């Protein structure tokens, strides 16, 4: 059996989430990789990878040409895998549509070549499913697989021509560069909720994040209220994180938020409402006003 | 232009589900059911396009049991013009739903399919992409803003590091992110009016659809429970615990 893993390159490096997908892919036997856009030479250094398909002609990760290329390669593979990033979730189901297969999204555990565990109902249940598809198409939850090393391998790079597909065109991208670790791969995450009261107060999290080298997250309520940008949202509809330490500040702990962080190793909650659901899953809680506790915390660190 | 909006009936987002004692699935009997929140946003967006004069007709469709017609009525109470129920008692995967939706698209010939990015029960986030593939149409997933002009649709999409803008030729499939809009409430008069709007029922068995599942559910279990935590009095105590007990900083 050979697996094909989709590798995403960001700022000249393989994304950590893709290295986690590679770890998942190695459970099926041999591994080939594919890179849409530049960076196949960087992916070629990944361990365990035999061949890297380079599709340099694709300057942007549009779903239509990416899925088309994967569909032409699919017959040689038992599994096609990507991390459950925005890109993975965009492209792999389209590939499944082309192959008339049923994708298996957000896999958290691989039992065997056909059997996978995935969360359903916002993580309130774990389903084990067995696939009867010839080619299994899966996205994996990065926080459940240790990322492979970024180097140590020496794969052969094979060039693949990008198909022309004029049904979709890229216009522009606007990234918010925070200079902080990526939310999904940060060892420590500090998140603010609606209790932060306004956008300016999110700055109170920054000195603490600096000291802990943490990424800053937000609840959906905080994002909807305009306190924080969308890409900071942690939850069922945002990012799924499982850091060593998750600090939830002024955040009640709605089902949808818990779905995105309840597998964190240690959870801390700071909230003035002792009945807030977040305290039910927090390892350590402080009942108090965040505007008093945050400065104290900064000092104590 | 005509817009088709696929909708799904799911356990209400506020309800915490319980796993069945025999681990065969999740108990949904007697629970409050609602229109999937992402689909509500898709319906709203289609209605806004009609109100802007971009679209003439908004058709909602669902695939499922007879009882699923309540989410079609809800959608029509919001303002959709008419509804189609593809009736089946089978448990459906996104692949089956995409096949059924393709049959409806072939029949209805919409210019745009506007749907939710994921259902909050199976959390698959796949049907829109699969449908687009089966139709050979372009896709604009996780849309937080759309603009239709000159036979094209410009879509602002939520991506990991921020947002990106793409332009798609029509017909196309878009899937709605939460940020796309704030859905309206259906007023009582509109709920009454919706009862008189046309709701067509088609038997899935008569459409010759391939709805067979490709995934077998082996078991469904509760996620591991976390052990109960402790409350601390101040930040200094917290830092102490994080250093010495949890050893995370």
Coordinates of C-alpha atoms in Angstrom, one line a residue:
Chain A
X1 CA 0.0 0.0 0.0
X2 CA 1.2 3.5 -0.8
X3 CA -0.3 6.7 0.6
X4 CA -0.2 10.1 -1.1
X5 CA 0.0 13.1 1.3
X6 CA -0.8 16.7 0.4
X7 CA 2.0 18.9 1.8
X8 CA 1.4 22.6 2.3
X9 CA 4.4 25.0 2.2
X10 CA 4.2 28.3 4.1
X11 CA 7.0 30.9 4.4
X12 CA 9.5 28.4 2.9
X13 CA 8.7 25.7 5.4
X14 CA 6.5 22.6 5.5
X15 CA 3.5 23.5 7.7
X16 CA 3.5 21.6 10.9
X17 CA 0.0 20.4 10.2
X18 CA 1.3 18.8 7.0
X19 CA 4.0 17.1 9.0
X20 CA 1.3 15.6 11.2
X21 CA -0.5 14.4 8.1
X22 CA 2.7 12.7 7.0
X23 CA 2.9 10.9 10.3
X24 CA -0.6 9.6 9.7
X25 CA 0.3 8.6 6.1
X26 CA 3.3 6.5 7.3
X27 CA 0.9 4.2 9.1
X28 CA -0.3 2.8 5.7
X29 CA 3.1 1.8 4.2
X30 CA 5.1 3.8 1.6
X31 CA 4.5 7.5 1.2
X32 CA 4.6 9.9 -1.7
X33 CA 3.8 13.6 -1.4
X34 CA 2.5 16.3 -3.5
X35 CA 3.0 20.1 -3.4
X36 CA 0.8 22.6 -5.1
X37 CA 2.9 25.6 -6.0
X38 CA 6.5 26.1 -5.1
X39 CA 8.4 24.2 -2.4
X40 CA 8.6 20.6 -3.6
X41 CA 12.4 20.7 -2.9
X42 CA 11.6 21.6 0.7
X43 CA 9.1 18.7 1.0
X44 CA 11.7 16.4 -0.6
X45 CA 13.7 16.7 2.7
X46 CA 10.8 15.2 4.7
X47 CA 11.6 11.7 6.2
X48 CA 9.8 8.6 4.9
X49 CA 8.8 10.3 1.6
X50 CA 9.8 8.4 -1.6
X51 CA 8.5 10.7 -4.4
X52 CA 7.3 14.3 -4.3
X53 CA 5.1 15.5 -7.1
X54 CA 5.7 19.2 -7.9
X55 CA 2.9 21.2 -9.4
X56 CA 4.7 24.5 -9.6
X57 CA 2.4 25.9 -12.2
X58 CA -0.3 26.3 -9.6
X59 CA 0.5 29.6 -7.9
X60 CA -2.5 29.4 -5.7
X61 CA -4.2 26.5 -4.1
X62 CA -7.4 26.5 -6.0
X63 CA -9.6 23.5 -5.4
X64 CA -10.5 22.8 -9.0
X65 CA -7.1 22.1 -10.6
X66 CA -5.7 20.6 -7.3
X67 CA -8.5 18.0 -7.2
X68 CA -8.1 17.3 -10.9
X69 CA -4.4 16.5 -10.5
X70 CA -5.1 14.3 -7.4
X71 CA -7.8 12.4 -9.3
X72 CA -5.3 11.6 -12.2
X73 CA -2.8 10.2 -9.6
X74 CA -5.4 8.5 -7.3
X75 CA -5.3 5.0 -9.0
X76 CA -1.8 4.4 -7.7
X77 CA -2.7 5.0 -4.1
X78 CA -4.6 3.2 -1.3
X79 CA -4.9 6.4 0.7
X80 CA -4.9 10.1 -0.1
X81 CA -4.3 12.3 3.0
X82 CA -4.2 15.9 4.0
X83 CA -4.3 17.8 7.2
X84 CA -7.7 19.1 8.1
X85 CA -6.6 22.7 7.3
X86 CA -8.8 25.1 5.4
X87 CA -7.0 24.0 2.2
X88 CA -7.3 20.2 3.0
X89 CA -11.0 20.7 3.7
X90 CA -11.5 22.5 0.5
X91 CA -9.7 20.2 -1.9
X92 CA -10.1 16.6 -0.6
X93 CA -13.9 16.4 -0.6
X94 CA -13.8 17.7 -4.1
X95 CA -11.4 14.9 -5.0
X96 CA -13.8 12.5 -3.3
X97 CA -16.6 13.9 -5.5
X98 CA -14.5 13.3 -8.6
X99 CA -13.8 9.7 -7.6
X100 CA -17.3 9.1 -6.2
X101 CA -15.9 8.1 -2.8
X102 CA -17.0 9.1 0.7
X103 CA -14.2 11.2 2.3
X104 CA -13.4 10.7 6.0
X105 CA -12.8 14.1 7.5
X106 CA -11.0 15.1 10.7
X107 CA -9.6 11.7 11.6
X108 CA -8.2 11.5 15.1
X109 CA -7.1 7.9 15.2
X110 CA -6.2 5.3 12.6
X111 CA -7.2 1.8 13.7
X112 CA -6.2 0.0 10.5
X113 CA -6.0 0.7 6.8
X114 CA -9.8 0.8 6.5
X115 CA -10.9 1.9 10.0
X116 CA -10.8 5.4 11.5
X117 CA -12.0 7.3 14.5
X118 CA -13.5 10.8 14.0
X119 CA -15.4 13.2 16.3
X120 CA -19.1 14.0 15.5
X121 CA -21.6 16.4 17.1
X122 CA -19.0 19.0 18.0
X123 CA -16.8 16.4 19.6
X124 CA -19.5 15.1 21.9
X125 CA -19.2 11.6 20.4
X126 CA -16.4 9.7 18.7
X127 CA -17.4 7.5 15.8
X128 CA -15.3 4.6 14.5
X129 CA -16.0 4.0 10.8
X130 CA -14.9 1.5 8.3
X131 CA -14.6 2.5 4.7
X132 CA -15.3 0.3 1.7
X133 CA -13.9 2.8 -0.8
X134 CA -11.0 1.6 -3.0
X135 CA -9.1 4.8 -2.4
X136 CA -9.5 6.2 1.1
X137 CA -9.6 9.9 1.2
X138 CA -9.0 11.4 4.6
X139 CA -8.1 14.6 6.4
X140 CA -6.5 14.2 9.7
X141 CA -6.7 16.4 12.8
X142 CA -3.1 17.7 13.2
X143 CA -3.2 17.9 17.0
X144 CA -3.7 14.1 17.2
X145 CA -0.6 13.1 15.3
X146 CA 3.0 14.0 16.3
X147 CA 4.5 16.0 13.4
X148 CA 7.2 14.3 11.5
X149 CA 10.7 15.9 11.4
X150 CA 11.1 18.6 8.8
X151 CA 14.2 16.9 7.3
X152 CA 16.2 13.7 7.2
X153 CA 14.8 12.4 3.9
X154 CA 15.8 12.7 0.3
X155 CA 12.8 12.2 -2.0
X156 CA 12.8 12.2 -5.8
X157 CA 11.0 15.3 -7.2
X158 CA 8.7 14.6 -10.2
X159 CA 7.1 17.5 -12.1
X160 CA 3.4 17.4 -12.9
X161 CA 1.9 19.9 -15.3
X162 CA -1.0 22.0 -13.9
X163 CA -4.2 21.5 -15.8
X164 CA -5.9 24.6 -17.1
X165 CA -9.2 25.3 -15.4
X166 CA -10.6 28.7 -16.1
X167 CA -13.7 28.3 -14.0
X168 CA -12.0 29.8 -11.0
X169 CA -9.4 32.4 -10.6
X170 CA -7.4 33.8 -7.7
X171 CA -7.9 37.5 -7.0
X172 CA -6.1 38.3 -3.8
X173 CA -5.2 37.1 -0.3
X174 CA -5.1 39.1 2.9
X175 CA -3.1 37.5 5.7
X176 CA -2.9 38.8 9.2
X177 CA 0.7 38.5 10.4
X178 CA 0.8 38.5 14.1
X179 CA 4.4 37.3 14.5
X180 CA 3.1 34.8 17.1
X181 CA 3.2 31.0 16.8
X182 CA 0.5 29.4 14.6
X183 CA -2.6 28.7 16.6
X184 CA -2.9 25.1 15.7
X185 CA 0.7 24.2 16.5
X186 CA 1.4 26.5 19.5
X187 CA 2.4 24.9 22.8
X188 CA 0.4 27.4 24.8
X189 CA -2.8 29.2 23.7
X190 CA -4.5 32.0 25.5
X191 CA -8.0 32.8 24.3
X192 CA -10.4 35.6 25.1
X193 CA -14.2 35.5 25.0
X194 CA -17.0 38.0 25.1
X195 CA -15.9 38.9 28.7
X196 CA -13.0 40.8 27.2
X197 CA -15.6 43.5 26.5
X198 CA -13.9 45.1 23.5
X199 CA -11.2 44.8 20.9
X200 CA -8.7 47.0 22.8
X201 CA -8.8 44.7 25.8
X202 CA -7.5 41.8 23.8
X203 CA -4.2 43.6 24.1
X204 CA -4.2 42.6 27.8
X205 CA -3.6 39.0 26.6
X206 CA -0.5 40.0 24.6
X207 CA 2.1 40.5 27.4
X208 CA 1.1 37.1 28.8
X209 CA 1.2 35.5 25.4
X210 CA 4.7 37.0 25.0
X211 CA 5.9 35.6 28.2
X212 CA 4.5 32.1 27.5
X213 CA 5.3 32.2 23.8
X214 CA 1.7 31.6 23.3
X215 CA -0.7 32.0 20.4
X216 CA -3.8 34.1 21.0
X217 CA -7.2 32.6 20.3
X218 CA -10.8 33.8 20.6
X219 CA -14.3 32.4 21.1
X220 CA -16.9 32.7 18.4
X221 CA -18.8 35.2 20.5
X222 CA -15.6 37.4 20.7
X223 CA -15.1 37.1 16.9
X224 CA -18.8 37.8 16.2
X225 CA -18.6 40.9 18.4
X226 CA -15.7 42.1 16.4
X227 CA -13.1 41.8 19.2
X228 CA -10.9 39.5 17.2
X229 CA -10.4 38.4 13.6
X230 CA -12.0 35.2 12.3
X231 CA -8.8 33.3 11.9
X232 CA -8.3 33.5 15.7
X233 CA -11.5 31.6 16.4
X234 CA -11.2 28.3 18.3
X235 CA -14.1 25.9 18.0
X236 CA -16.2 23.6 16.0
X237 CA -16.4 26.2 13.2
X238 CA -13.0 27.6 13.7
X239 CA -9.6 26.0 14.6
X240 CA -9.2 22.8 16.6
X241 CA -6.3 23.1 19.0
X242 CA -4.8 20.8 21.5
X243 CA -1.9 22.6 23.2
X244 CA 0.0 21.7 26.3
X245 CA -1.7 24.6 28.1
X246 CA -4.9 26.4 27.2
X247 CA -5.9 29.5 29.1
X248 CA -9.5 30.6 28.6
X249 CA -10.2 34.1 29.7
X250 CA -13.7 35.6 30.0
X251 CA -15.1 32.8 28.0
X252 CA -18.1 30.7 29.1
X253 CA -17.3 27.5 27.3
X254 CA -20.1 26.9 24.9
X255 CA -20.3 23.5 23.2
X256 CA -19.0 24.9 20.0
X257 CA -15.9 26.4 21.7
X258 CA -15.2 23.2 23.8
X259 CA -15.2 21.2 20.5
X260 CA -12.1 23.2 19.5
X261 CA -10.0 22.9 22.7
X262 CA -11.1 20.2 25.1
X263 CA -8.2 17.9 24.2
X264 CA -5.7 20.4 25.5
X265 CA -3.5 18.8 28.1
X266 CA -4.0 21.4 30.8
X267 CA -6.9 23.9 30.7
X268 CA -7.0 27.0 32.8
X269 CA -10.2 29.1 33.1
X270 CA -10.4 32.7 34.3
X271 CA -14.1 33.8 34.6
X272 CA -16.1 35.8 37.1
X273 CA -19.1 33.4 36.7
X274 CA -18.5 30.4 38.9
X275 CA -21.2 28.5 37.0
X276 CA -19.6 29.0 33.6
X277 CA -19.4 25.6 31.8
X278 CA -15.7 26.1 31.1
X279 CA -15.0 25.3 34.8
X280 CA -16.3 21.8 34.3
X281 CA -13.4 20.9 32.0
X282 CA -10.8 23.3 33.5
X283 CA -7.9 21.7 35.5
X284 CA -7.3 25.0 37.2
X285 CA -9.9 27.8 37.6
X286 CA -9.9 31.3 39.1
X287 CA -13.3 32.8 39.7
X288 CA -12.6 36.5 39.4
X289 CA -12.7 39.6 37.2
X290 CA -10.3 39.1 34.3
X291 CA -9.3 42.8 34.5
X292 CA -7.9 42.1 38.0
X293 CA -6.5 38.6 37.3
X294 CA -4.7 39.3 34.0
X295 CA -2.4 42.0 35.4
X296 CA -1.7 39.8 38.4
X297 CA -0.9 36.9 36.1
X298 CA 1.4 39.0 34.0
X299 CA 3.3 40.0 37.2
X300 CA 3.4 36.4 38.5
X301 CA 5.0 35.2 35.3
Chain B
X1 CA -31.2 33.7 -11.9
X2 CA -32.4 30.8 -9.8
X3 CA -30.7 29.7 -6.6
X4 CA -30.9 26.3 -5.0
X5 CA -30.3 26.0 -1.3
X6 CA -29.9 22.6 0.2
X7 CA -30.8 22.4 3.9
X8 CA -30.5 19.8 6.6
X9 CA -32.5 19.0 9.7
X10 CA -30.2 18.4 12.6
X11 CA -30.2 18.2 16.4
X12 CA -30.5 21.8 17.7
X13 CA -27.1 23.4 18.3
X14 CA -27.8 24.0 22.0
X15 CA -28.6 20.4 22.8
X16 CA -25.8 18.2 24.2
X17 CA -26.3 14.8 22.6
X18 CA -25.9 11.4 24.4
X19 CA -24.3 8.3 23.0
X20 CA -26.7 5.3 22.8
X21 CA -26.2 2.7 25.4
X22 CA -25.4 0.0 22.8
X23 CA -22.8 2.3 21.2
X24 CA -24.5 2.1 17.8
X25 CA -24.9 5.9 17.5
X26 CA -26.2 9.0 19.1
X27 CA -29.7 9.3 20.7
X28 CA -31.7 11.8 18.8
X29 CA -35.2 10.6 19.7
X30 CA -37.3 13.4 21.3
X31 CA -34.5 16.0 21.0
X32 CA -35.2 19.4 19.6
X33 CA -34.4 19.5 15.9
X34 CA -33.6 22.6 13.9
X35 CA -32.4 23.9 10.6
X36 CA -28.6 23.5 10.5
X37 CA -27.2 26.9 11.4
X38 CA -24.9 27.1 8.4
X39 CA -27.9 26.3 6.1
X40 CA -29.9 29.1 7.7
X41 CA -27.1 31.5 6.6
X42 CA -27.2 30.0 3.1
X43 CA -31.0 30.6 2.9
X44 CA -30.5 34.2 4.2
X45 CA -27.8 34.9 1.5
X46 CA -30.0 33.6 -1.3
X47 CA -32.9 35.8 -0.1
X48 CA -30.6 38.8 0.0
X49 CA -29.6 38.1 -3.6
X50 CA -33.3 37.9 -4.5
X51 CA -33.9 41.2 -2.7
X52 CA -31.1 42.8 -4.6
X53 CA -32.7 41.7 -7.9
X54 CA -29.8 39.4 -8.6
X55 CA -32.0 36.3 -8.2
X56 CA -35.6 35.7 -9.2
X57 CA -36.3 32.5 -7.4
X58 CA -35.0 30.7 -4.3
X59 CA -35.7 27.0 -4.1
X60 CA -34.9 25.0 -1.0
X61 CA -34.3 21.3 -1.0
X62 CA -33.6 18.6 1.6
X63 CA -33.0 14.9 1.4
X64 CA -34.4 12.8 4.2
X65 CA -37.4 11.5 6.1
X66 CA -40.9 13.0 5.8
X67 CA -40.4 14.9 9.0
X68 CA -37.6 16.9 7.4
X69 CA -40.2 19.0 5.7
X70 CA -40.3 21.2 8.8
X71 CA -36.9 22.7 7.9
X72 CA -38.3 23.4 4.4
X73 CA -41.2 25.2 5.9
X74 CA -38.8 27.2 8.2
X75 CA -36.8 28.1 5.1
X76 CA -40.0 29.2 3.2
X77 CA -41.1 31.2 6.3
X78 CA -37.8 33.0 6.0
X79 CA -38.7 33.8 2.4
X80 CA -37.8 30.9 0.1
X81 CA -40.2 30.6 -2.8
X82 CA -40.8 26.8 -2.9
X83 CA -39.3 23.6 -1.6
X84 CA -38.5 20.1 -2.6
X85 CA -38.2 17.1 -0.3
X86 CA -36.4 14.1 -1.7
X87 CA -37.9 11.5 0.6
X88 CA -35.9 8.5 2.0
X89 CA -35.6 6.7 5.3
X90 CA -32.0 5.7 4.6
X91 CA -29.2 7.1 6.6
X92 CA -27.2 9.3 4.3
X93 CA -23.6 10.2 3.8
X94 CA -22.4 13.4 2.0
X95 CA -21.7 11.2 -1.1
X96 CA -25.4 10.1 -1.2
X97 CA -26.6 13.7 -0.6
X98 CA -24.4 15.0 -3.3
X99 CA -25.8 12.4 -5.7
X100 CA -29.3 13.3 -4.8
X101 CA -28.5 17.1 -5.1
X102 CA -27.0 16.6 -8.5
X103 CA -30.2 15.0 -9.7
X104 CA -32.2 18.0 -8.4
X105 CA -29.7 20.4 -10.0
X106 CA -30.0 18.6 -13.3
X107 CA -33.8 19.0 -13.0
X108 CA -34.0 22.6 -11.7
X109 CA -31.0 24.1 -13.6
X110 CA -30.1 26.7 -11.0
X111 CA -27.3 29.2 -11.7
X112 CA -26.0 29.0 -8.1
X113 CA -26.1 26.4 -5.3
X114 CA -25.7 28.2 -2.0
X115 CA -25.3 25.9 1.0
X116 CA -23.8 25.6 4.5
X117 CA -20.2 24.7 4.9
X118 CA -20.9 21.9 7.3
X119 CA -23.7 20.2 9.2
X120 CA -23.3 20.4 13.0
X121 CA -24.2 16.7 13.5
X122 CA -21.8 14.8 11.2
X123 CA -19.3 17.7 11.0
X124 CA -18.2 16.4 7.6
X125 CA -17.7 19.7 5.7
X126 CA -17.9 17.8 2.4
X127 CA -21.2 17.9 0.6
X128 CA -20.8 21.2 -1.2
X129 CA -17.3 20.3 -2.5
X130 CA -18.5 16.9 -3.7
X131 CA -21.6 18.3 -5.4
X132 CA -19.4 20.9 -7.2
X133 CA -17.1 18.1 -8.4
X134 CA -20.0 16.0 -9.6
X135 CA -21.4 18.9 -11.5
X136 CA -18.0 20.1 -12.9
X137 CA -18.8 23.5 -11.4
X138 CA -16.3 25.7 -9.5
X139 CA -16.6 26.0 -5.8
X140 CA -16.3 28.9 -3.3
X141 CA -16.1 27.3 0.1
X142 CA -16.2 28.9 3.6
X143 CA -17.6 32.1 2.1
X144 CA -17.8 35.2 4.3
X145 CA -18.8 37.6 1.5
X146 CA -20.1 37.1 -2.1
X147 CA -20.7 39.5 -5.0
X148 CA -22.5 38.5 -8.2
X149 CA -21.8 40.4 -11.3
X150 CA -21.4 39.8 -15.1
X151 CA -21.9 36.1 -15.0
X152 CA -19.3 35.7 -12.3
X153 CA -19.3 35.4 -8.5
X154 CA -16.6 36.9 -6.4
X155 CA -16.1 35.0 -3.1
X156 CA -14.2 36.1 -0.1
X157 CA -13.2 32.9 1.7
X158 CA -12.1 32.2 5.3
X159 CA -8.6 30.6 5.1
X160 CA -6.2 29.6 7.9
X161 CA -4.1 32.8 7.9
X162 CA -6.8 35.3 7.0
X163 CA -9.1 35.7 3.9
X164 CA -8.7 35.2 0.2
X165 CA -10.7 36.4 -2.7
X166 CA -11.5 34.2 -5.7
X167 CA -13.6 34.7 -8.8
X168 CA -15.8 31.9 -10.1
X169 CA -17.7 31.6 -13.4
X170 CA -21.4 30.7 -12.9
X171 CA -22.9 28.3 -12.4
X172 CA -21.1 27.6 -9.2
X173 CA -21.5 26.1 -5.7
X174 CA -20.7 28.2 -2.6
X175 CA -20.7 27.1 1.0
X176 CA -21.5 29.6 3.7
X177 CA -19.3 30.4 6.7
X178 CA -20.8 31.8 9.8
X179 CA -19.5 35.3 8.9
X180 CA -21.5 35.5 5.7
X181 CA -24.6 37.2 7.3
X182 CA -27.0 37.3 10.2
X183 CA -30.1 35.3 9.3
X184 CA -33.5 36.9 9.8
X185 CA -36.2 35.6 12.0
X186 CA -39.4 34.4 10.4
X187 CA -42.4 36.5 11.5
X188 CA -45.7 34.8 12.4
X189 CA -47.5 36.0 9.3
X190 CA -44.6 34.7 7.2
X191 CA -44.8 31.3 9.0
X192 CA -48.5 31.2 8.2
X193 CA -47.8 32.2 4.5
X194 CA -45.1 29.5 4.3
X195 CA -47.8 26.8 4.9
X196 CA -49.3 27.7 1.5
X197 CA -46.1 27.7 -0.5
X198 CA -45.5 24.8 -2.8
X199 CA -43.6 21.8 -1.3
X200 CA -43.0 19.0 -3.7
X201 CA -42.1 15.5 -2.5
X202 CA -40.1 13.2 -4.6
X203 CA -39.4 9.6 -3.6
X204 CA -35.6 8.9 -3.7
X205 CA -36.3 5.3 -4.7
X206 CA -38.0 6.5 -7.9
X207 CA -35.1 8.8 -8.9
X208 CA -32.7 5.9 -9.3
X209 CA -30.1 7.5 -7.0
X210 CA -27.0 5.8 -5.6
X211 CA -27.4 6.4 -1.9
X212 CA -25.5 3.4 -0.6
X213 CA -23.2 4.2 2.3
X214 CA -19.5 3.7 1.9
X215 CA -18.8 4.0 5.6
X216 CA -19.9 1.5 8.2
X217 CA -20.2 2.7 11.7
X218 CA -18.4 0.3 13.9
X219 CA -19.1 2.1 17.2
X220 CA -19.9 5.4 18.7
X221 CA -18.6 6.2 22.1
X222 CA -18.4 9.1 24.6
X223 CA -15.2 11.0 24.4
X224 CA -12.9 10.4 27.4
X225 CA -13.9 12.5 30.4
X226 CA -11.6 15.0 32.0
X227 CA -10.9 14.6 35.6
X228 CA -12.4 17.3 37.9
X229 CA -10.2 20.4 38.3
X230 CA -9.6 22.7 41.2
X231 CA -10.3 26.3 41.9
X232 CA -7.5 28.6 42.9
X233 CA -7.6 32.0 44.7
X234 CA -5.2 34.1 42.7
X235 CA -2.8 34.3 39.8
X236 CA 0.3 33.6 41.9
X237 CA -1.2 30.3 43.0
X238 CA -2.0 29.5 39.4
X239 CA 1.5 30.1 38.2
X240 CA 2.8 28.0 41.0
X241 CA 0.6 25.1 40.1
X242 CA 1.4 25.4 36.4
X243 CA 5.1 25.3 37.3
X244 CA 5.2 22.6 39.9
X245 CA 2.2 20.4 39.5
X246 CA 1.2 20.6 35.8
X247 CA 4.8 21.4 34.7
X248 CA 3.6 23.2 31.6
X249 CA 5.5 26.5 32.1

